[in-house]
PDB file of C-alpha atoms in Angstrom:
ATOM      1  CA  UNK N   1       8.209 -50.133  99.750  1.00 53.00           C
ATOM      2  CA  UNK N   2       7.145 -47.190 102.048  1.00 79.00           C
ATOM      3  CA  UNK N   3       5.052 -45.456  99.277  1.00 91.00           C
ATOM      4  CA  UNK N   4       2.363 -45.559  97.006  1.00 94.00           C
ATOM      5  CA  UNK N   5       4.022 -46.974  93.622  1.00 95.00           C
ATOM      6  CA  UNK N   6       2.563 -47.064  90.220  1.00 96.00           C
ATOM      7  CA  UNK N   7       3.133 -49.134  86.796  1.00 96.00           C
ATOM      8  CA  UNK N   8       4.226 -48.168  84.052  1.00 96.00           C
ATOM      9  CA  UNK N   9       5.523 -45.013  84.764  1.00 94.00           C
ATOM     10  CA  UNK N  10       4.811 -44.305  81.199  1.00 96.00           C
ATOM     11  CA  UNK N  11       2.850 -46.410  78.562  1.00 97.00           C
ATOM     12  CA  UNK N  12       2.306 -45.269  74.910  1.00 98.00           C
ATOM     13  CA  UNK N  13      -0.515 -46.857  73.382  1.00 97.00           C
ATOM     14  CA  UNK N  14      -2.472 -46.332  69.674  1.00 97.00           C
ATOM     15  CA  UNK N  15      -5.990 -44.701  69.366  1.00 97.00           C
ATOM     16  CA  UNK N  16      -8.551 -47.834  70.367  1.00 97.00           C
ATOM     17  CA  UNK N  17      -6.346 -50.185  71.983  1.00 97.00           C
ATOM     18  CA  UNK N  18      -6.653 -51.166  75.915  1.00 98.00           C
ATOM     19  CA  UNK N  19      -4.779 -50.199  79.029  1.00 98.00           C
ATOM     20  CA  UNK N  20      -4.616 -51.344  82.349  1.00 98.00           C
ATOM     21  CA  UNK N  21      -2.680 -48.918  85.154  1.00 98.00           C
ATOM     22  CA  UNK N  22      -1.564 -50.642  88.429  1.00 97.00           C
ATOM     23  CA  UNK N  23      -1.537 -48.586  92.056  1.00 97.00           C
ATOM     24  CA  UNK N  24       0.416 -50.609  95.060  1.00 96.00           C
ATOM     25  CA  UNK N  25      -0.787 -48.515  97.800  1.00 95.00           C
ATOM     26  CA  UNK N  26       0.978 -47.906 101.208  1.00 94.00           C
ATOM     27  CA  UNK N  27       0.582 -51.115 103.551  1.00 92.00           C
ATOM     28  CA  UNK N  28      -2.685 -50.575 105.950  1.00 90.00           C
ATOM     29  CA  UNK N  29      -4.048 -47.603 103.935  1.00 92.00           C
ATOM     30  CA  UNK N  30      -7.824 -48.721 103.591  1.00 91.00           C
ATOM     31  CA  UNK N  31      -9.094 -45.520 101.155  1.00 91.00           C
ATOM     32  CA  UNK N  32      -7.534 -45.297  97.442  1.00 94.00           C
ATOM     33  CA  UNK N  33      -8.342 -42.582  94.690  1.00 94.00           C
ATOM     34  CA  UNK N  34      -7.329 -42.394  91.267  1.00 96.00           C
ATOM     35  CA  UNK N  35      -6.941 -38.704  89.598  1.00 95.00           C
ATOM     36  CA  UNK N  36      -6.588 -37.863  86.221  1.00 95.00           C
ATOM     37  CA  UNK N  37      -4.043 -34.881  85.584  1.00 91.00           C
ATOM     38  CA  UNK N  38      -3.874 -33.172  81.869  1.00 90.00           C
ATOM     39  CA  UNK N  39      -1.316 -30.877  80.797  1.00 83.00           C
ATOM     40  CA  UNK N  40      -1.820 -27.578  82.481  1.00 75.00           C
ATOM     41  CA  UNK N  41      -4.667 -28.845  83.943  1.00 79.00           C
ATOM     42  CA  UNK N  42      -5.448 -29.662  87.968  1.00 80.00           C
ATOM     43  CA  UNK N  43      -6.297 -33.019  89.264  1.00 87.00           C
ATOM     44  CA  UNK N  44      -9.473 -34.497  88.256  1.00 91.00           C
ATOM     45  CA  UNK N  45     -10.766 -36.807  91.003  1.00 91.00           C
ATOM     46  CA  UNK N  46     -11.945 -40.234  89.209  1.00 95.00           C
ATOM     47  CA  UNK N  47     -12.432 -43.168  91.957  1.00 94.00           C
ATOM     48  CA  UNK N  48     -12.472 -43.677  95.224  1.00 92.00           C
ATOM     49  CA  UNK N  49     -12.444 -46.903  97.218  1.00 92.00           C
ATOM     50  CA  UNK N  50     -12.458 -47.402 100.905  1.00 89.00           C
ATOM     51  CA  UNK N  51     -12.824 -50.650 102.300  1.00 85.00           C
ATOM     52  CA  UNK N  52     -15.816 -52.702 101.356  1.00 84.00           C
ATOM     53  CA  UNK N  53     -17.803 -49.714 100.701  1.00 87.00           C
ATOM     54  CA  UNK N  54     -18.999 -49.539  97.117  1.00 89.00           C
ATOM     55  CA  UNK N  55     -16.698 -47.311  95.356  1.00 91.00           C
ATOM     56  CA  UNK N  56     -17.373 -43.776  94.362  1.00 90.00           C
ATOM     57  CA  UNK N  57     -17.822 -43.990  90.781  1.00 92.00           C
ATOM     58  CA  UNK N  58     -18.301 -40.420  90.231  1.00 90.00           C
ATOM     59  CA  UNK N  59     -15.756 -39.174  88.615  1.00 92.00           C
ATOM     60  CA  UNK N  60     -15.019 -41.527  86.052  1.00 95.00           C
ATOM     61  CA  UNK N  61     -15.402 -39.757  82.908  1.00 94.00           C
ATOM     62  CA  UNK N  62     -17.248 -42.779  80.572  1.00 94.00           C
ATOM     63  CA  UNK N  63     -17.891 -46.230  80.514  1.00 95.00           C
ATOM     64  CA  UNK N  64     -14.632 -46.441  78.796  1.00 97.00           C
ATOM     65  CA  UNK N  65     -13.020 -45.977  82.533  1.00 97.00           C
ATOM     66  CA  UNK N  66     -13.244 -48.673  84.747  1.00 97.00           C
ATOM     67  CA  UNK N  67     -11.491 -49.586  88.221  1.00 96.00           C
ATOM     68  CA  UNK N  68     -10.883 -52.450  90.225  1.00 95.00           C
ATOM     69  CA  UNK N  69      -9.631 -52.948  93.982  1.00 94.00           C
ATOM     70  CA  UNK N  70      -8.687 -56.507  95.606  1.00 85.00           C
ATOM     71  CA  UNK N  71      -9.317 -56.088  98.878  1.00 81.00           C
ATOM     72  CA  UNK N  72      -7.478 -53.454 100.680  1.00 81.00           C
ATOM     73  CA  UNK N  73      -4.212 -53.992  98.320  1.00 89.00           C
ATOM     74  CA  UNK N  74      -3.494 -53.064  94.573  1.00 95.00           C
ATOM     75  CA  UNK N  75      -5.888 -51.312  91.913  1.00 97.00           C
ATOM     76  CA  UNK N  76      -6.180 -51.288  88.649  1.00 97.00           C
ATOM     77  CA  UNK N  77      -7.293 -48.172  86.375  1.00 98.00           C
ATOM     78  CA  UNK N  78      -8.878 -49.617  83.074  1.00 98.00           C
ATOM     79  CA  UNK N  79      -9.430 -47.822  79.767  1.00 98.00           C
ATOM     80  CA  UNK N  80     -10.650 -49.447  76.987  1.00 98.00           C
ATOM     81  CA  UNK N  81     -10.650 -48.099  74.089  1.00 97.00           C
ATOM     82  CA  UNK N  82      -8.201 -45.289  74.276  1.00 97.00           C
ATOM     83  CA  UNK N  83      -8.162 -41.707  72.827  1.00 97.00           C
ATOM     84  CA  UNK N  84      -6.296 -38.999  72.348  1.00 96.00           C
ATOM     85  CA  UNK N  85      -7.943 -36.951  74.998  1.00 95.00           C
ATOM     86  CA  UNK N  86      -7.156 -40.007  77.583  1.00 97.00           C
ATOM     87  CA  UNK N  87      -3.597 -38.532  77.139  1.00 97.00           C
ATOM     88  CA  UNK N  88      -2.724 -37.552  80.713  1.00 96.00           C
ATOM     89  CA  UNK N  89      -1.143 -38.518  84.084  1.00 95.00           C
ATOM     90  CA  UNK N  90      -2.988 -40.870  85.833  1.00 97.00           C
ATOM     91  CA  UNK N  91      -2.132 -40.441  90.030  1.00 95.00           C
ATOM     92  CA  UNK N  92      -3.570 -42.708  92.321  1.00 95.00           C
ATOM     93  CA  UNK N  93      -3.052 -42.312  96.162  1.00 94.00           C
ATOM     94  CA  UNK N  94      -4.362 -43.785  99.240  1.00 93.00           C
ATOM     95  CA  UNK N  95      -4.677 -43.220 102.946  1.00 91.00           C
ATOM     96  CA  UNK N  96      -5.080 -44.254 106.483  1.00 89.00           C
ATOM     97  CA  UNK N  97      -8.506 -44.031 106.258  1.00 80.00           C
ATOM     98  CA  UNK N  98     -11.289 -42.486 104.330  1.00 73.00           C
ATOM     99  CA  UNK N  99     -13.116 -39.233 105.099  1.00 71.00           C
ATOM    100  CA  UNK N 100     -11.565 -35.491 103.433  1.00 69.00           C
ATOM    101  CA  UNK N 101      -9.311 -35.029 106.614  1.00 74.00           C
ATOM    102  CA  UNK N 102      -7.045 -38.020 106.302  1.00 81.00           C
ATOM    103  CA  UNK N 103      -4.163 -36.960 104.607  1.00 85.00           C
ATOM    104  CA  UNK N 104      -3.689 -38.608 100.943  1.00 89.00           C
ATOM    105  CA  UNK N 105      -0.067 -39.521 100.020  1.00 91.00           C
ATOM    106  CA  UNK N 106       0.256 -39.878  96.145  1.00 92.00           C
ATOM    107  CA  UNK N 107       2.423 -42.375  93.861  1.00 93.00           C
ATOM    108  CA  UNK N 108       4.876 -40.791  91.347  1.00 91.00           C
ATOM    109  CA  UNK N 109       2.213 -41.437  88.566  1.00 94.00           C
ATOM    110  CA  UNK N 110       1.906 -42.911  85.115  1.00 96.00           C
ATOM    111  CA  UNK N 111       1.736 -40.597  82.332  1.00 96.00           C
ATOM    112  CA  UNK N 112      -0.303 -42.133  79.541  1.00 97.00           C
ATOM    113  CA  UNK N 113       0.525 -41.462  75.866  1.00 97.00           C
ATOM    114  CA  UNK N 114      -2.697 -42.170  73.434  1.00 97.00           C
ATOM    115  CA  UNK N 115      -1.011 -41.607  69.155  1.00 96.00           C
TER     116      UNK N 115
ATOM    117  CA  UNK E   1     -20.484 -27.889  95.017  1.00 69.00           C
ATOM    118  CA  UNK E   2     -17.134 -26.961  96.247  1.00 75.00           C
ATOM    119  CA  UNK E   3     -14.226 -25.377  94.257  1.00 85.00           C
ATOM    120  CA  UNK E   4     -11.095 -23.628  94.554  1.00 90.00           C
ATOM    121  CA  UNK E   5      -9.547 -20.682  91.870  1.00 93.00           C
ATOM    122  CA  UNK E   6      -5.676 -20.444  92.206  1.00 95.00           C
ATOM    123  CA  UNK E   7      -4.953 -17.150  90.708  1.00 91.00           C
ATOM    124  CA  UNK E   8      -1.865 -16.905  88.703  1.00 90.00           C
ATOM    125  CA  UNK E   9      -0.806 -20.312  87.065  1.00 91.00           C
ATOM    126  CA  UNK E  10       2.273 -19.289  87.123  1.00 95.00           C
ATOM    127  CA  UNK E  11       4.329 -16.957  89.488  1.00 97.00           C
ATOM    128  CA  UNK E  12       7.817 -15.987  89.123  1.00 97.00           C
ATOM    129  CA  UNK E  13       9.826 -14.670  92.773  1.00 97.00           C
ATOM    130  CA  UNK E  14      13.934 -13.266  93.237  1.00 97.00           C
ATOM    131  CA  UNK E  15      15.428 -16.163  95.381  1.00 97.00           C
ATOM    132  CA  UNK E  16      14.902 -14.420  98.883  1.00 97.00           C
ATOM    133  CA  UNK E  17      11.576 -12.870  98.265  1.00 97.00           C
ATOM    134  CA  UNK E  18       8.213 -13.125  99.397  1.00 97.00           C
ATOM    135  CA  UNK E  19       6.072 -15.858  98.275  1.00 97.00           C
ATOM    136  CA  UNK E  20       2.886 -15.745  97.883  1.00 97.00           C
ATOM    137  CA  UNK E  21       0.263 -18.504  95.962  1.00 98.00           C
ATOM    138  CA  UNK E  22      -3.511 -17.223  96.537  1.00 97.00           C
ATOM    139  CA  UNK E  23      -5.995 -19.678  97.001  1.00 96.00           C
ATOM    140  CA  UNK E  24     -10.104 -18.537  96.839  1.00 96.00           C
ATOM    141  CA  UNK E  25     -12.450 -21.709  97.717  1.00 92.00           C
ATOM    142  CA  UNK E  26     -16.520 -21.449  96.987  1.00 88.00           C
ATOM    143  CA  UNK E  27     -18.854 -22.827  99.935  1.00 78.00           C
ATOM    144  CA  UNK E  28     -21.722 -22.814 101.810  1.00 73.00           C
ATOM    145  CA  UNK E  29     -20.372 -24.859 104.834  1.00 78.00           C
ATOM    146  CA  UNK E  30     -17.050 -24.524 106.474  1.00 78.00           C
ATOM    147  CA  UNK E  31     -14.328 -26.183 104.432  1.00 86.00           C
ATOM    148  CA  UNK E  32     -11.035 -28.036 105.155  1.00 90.00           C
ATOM    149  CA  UNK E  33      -8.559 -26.784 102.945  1.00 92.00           C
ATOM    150  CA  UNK E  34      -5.097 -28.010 101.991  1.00 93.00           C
ATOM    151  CA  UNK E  35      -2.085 -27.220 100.101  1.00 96.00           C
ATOM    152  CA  UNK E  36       0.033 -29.576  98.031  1.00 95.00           C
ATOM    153  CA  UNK E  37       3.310 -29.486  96.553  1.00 95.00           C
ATOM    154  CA  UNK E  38       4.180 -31.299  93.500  1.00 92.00           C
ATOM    155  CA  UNK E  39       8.036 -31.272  92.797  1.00 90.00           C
ATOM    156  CA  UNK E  40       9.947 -31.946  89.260  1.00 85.00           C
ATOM    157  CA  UNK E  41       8.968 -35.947  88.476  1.00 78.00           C
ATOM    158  CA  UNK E  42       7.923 -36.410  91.861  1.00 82.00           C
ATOM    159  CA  UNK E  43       4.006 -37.501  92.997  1.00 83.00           C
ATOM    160  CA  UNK E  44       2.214 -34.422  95.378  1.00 89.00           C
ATOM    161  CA  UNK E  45       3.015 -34.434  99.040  1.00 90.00           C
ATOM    162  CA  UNK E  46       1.139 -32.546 101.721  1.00 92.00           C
ATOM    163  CA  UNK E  47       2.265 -29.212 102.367  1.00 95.00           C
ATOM    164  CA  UNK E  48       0.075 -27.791 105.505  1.00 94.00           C
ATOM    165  CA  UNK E  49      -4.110 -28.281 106.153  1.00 91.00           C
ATOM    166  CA  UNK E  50      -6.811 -26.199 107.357  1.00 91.00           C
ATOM    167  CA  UNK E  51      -9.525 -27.965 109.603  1.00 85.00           C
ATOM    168  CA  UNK E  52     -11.009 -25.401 111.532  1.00 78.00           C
ATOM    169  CA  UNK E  53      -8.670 -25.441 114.624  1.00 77.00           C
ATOM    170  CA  UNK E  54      -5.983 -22.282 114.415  1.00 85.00           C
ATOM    171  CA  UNK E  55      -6.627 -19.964 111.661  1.00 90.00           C
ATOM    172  CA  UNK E  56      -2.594 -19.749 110.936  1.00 94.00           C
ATOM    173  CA  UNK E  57      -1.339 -23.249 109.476  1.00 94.00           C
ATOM    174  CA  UNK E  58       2.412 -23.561 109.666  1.00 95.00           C
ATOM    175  CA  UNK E  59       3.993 -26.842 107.259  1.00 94.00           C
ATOM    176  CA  UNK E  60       6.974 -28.015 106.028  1.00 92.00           C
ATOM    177  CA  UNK E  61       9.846 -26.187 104.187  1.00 93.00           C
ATOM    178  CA  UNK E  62       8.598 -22.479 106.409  1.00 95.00           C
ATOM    179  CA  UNK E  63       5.077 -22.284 104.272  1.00 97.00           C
ATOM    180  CA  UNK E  64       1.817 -21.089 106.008  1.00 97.00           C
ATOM    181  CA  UNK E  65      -0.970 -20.130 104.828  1.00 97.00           C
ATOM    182  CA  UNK E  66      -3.758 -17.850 106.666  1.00 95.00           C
ATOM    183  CA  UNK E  67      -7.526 -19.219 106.936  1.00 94.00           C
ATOM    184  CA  UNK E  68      -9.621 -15.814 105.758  1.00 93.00           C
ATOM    185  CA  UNK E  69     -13.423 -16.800 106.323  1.00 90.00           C
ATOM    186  CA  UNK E  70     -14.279 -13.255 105.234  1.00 91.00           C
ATOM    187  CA  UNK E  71     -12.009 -13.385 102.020  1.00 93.00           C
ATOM    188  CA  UNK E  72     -12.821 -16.603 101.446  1.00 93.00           C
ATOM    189  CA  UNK E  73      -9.501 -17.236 100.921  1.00 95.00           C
ATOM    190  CA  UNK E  74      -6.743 -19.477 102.088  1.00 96.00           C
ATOM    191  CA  UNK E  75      -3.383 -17.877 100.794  1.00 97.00           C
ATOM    192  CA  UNK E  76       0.202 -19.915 100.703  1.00 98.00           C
ATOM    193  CA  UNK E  77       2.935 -17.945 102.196  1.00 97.00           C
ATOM    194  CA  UNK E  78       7.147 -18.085 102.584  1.00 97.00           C
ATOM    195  CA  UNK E  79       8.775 -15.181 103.596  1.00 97.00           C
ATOM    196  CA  UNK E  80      11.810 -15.557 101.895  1.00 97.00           C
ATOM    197  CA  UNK E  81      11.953 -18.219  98.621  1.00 97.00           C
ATOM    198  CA  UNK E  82      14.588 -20.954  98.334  1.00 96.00           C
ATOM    199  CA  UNK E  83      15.421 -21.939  94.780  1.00 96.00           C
ATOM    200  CA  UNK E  84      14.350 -25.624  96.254  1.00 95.00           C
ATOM    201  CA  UNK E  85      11.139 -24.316  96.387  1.00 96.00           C
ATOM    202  CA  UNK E  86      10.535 -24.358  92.116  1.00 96.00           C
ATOM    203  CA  UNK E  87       7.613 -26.805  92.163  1.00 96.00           C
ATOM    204  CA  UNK E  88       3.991 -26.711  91.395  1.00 94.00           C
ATOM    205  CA  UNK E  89       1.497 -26.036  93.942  1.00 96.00           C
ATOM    206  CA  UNK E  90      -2.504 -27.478  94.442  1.00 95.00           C
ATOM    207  CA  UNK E  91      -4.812 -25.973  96.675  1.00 95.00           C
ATOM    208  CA  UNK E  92      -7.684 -28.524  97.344  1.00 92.00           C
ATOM    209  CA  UNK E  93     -10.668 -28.464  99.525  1.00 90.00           C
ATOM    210  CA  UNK E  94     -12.982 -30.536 101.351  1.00 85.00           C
ATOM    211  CA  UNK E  95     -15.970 -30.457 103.187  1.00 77.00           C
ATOM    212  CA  UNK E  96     -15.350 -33.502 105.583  1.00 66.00           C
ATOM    213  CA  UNK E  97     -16.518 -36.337 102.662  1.00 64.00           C
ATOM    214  CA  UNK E  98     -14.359 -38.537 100.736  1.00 59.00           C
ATOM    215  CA  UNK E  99     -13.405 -36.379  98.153  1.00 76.00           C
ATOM    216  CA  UNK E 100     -10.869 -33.718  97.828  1.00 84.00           C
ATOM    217  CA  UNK E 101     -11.515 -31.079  94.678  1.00 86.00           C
ATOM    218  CA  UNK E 102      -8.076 -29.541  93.600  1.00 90.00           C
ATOM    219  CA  UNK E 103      -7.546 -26.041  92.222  1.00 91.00           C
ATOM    220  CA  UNK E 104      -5.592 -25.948  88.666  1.00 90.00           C
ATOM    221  CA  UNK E 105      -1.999 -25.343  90.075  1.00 93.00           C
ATOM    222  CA  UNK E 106       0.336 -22.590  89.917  1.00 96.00           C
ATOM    223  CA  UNK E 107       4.167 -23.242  88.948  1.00 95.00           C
ATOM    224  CA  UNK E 108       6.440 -21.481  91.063  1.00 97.00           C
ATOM    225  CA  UNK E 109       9.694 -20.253  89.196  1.00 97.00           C
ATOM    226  CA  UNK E 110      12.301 -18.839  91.711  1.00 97.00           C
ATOM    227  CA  UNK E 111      14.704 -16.497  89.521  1.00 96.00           C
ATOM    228  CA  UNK E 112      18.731 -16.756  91.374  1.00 95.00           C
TER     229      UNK E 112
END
């Protein structure tokens, strides 16, 4: 496809279990980001990965969160362990290149239920 | 460390009226700024970006916004509002690394 896509779009899950969220990015893109968006809330940078470059870690909010990238290709957003709070959208995007200028182009999302 | 306010999280216009989404960014170094739009069930897309070339940034759909290094302030603009234009808009900002910090939205409700 031409865009970023995510999986699930949406994925309800029970207080302690696992999830894993998937982020296809755009074809050639070599930077990737997951956010984090709550309700009424703005986006909440979590990860970013460009290249081989160790990724920026910074924003992940415990050790709960976790991310992995294959190469330049698909990511996955881990949370073990889930709570309420983790309730949210989780938005991943990606572009040409890394750096604050290159203009990020977002997937649709996957809006995470924790009961 | 960089931030941006968006006053108003939510701003109501008459279909045909002036639009206007303010925008207030905090820093010590000359930013890059950006607007994005987020539409119903739909992922953000890039509206229009500062980066220190004109001072006036014209994007998609007849937005601008004005680059106000005095103000500190980076201000969305349509002249006259479409009822295509109900969405939610991000201002974000960037000082040239890899990270972009995003304001906390404001919904735009255009009344028919």
């Amino acid at each position: 496809g031409a865009g970023v896509s995510q999986s699930p779009s949406n994925k309800v899950t029970e207080k302690g279990k696992d999830v894993e969220l998937r982020c296809d990015p755009i074809s050639g893109h070599t930077a990737l980001y997951w956010y984090r968006q709550r309700l009424g809330q703005g986006l909440e940078f979590l990860i970013y990965f460009q290249g081989n470059s160790a990724p920026d870690k910074s924003g992940l909010p415990s050790d709960r969160f976790s991310a992995e990238r294959t190469g330049e290709s698909v990511s996955t957003l881990t949370i073990q362990r889930t709570q309420q709070e983790d309730s949210a959208v989780y938005l991943c995007a990606s572009s040409r290149r890394g750096g604050g200028l290159s203009e990020q182009f977002f997937g649709p999302g996957t809006r995470l239920t924790v009961l | 460390a960089q931030s941006v306010t968006q006053l108003g999280s939510h701003v109501s216009v008459s279909e045909g009226a002036l639009v206007l989404l303010r925008c207030n960014y905090s820093s010590s170094v000359p930013p890059y700024l950006f607007w994005y739009v987020q539409y119903p069930n739909q992922g953000l897309q890039l509206l229009l970006k500062y980066t220190s070339a004109a001072t006036l940034v014209k994007g998609i759909n007849g937005f601008e916004a004005e680059f106000k290094k005095s103000e500190t302030s980076f201000h969305l603009t349509k002249p006259s509002a479409h009822m295509s234009d109900a969405a939610e808009y991000f201002c974000a900002v960037t000082f040239g690394n890899e990270k972009l910090t995003f304001g906390t939205g404001t919904r735009l409700t255009i009344i028919p």
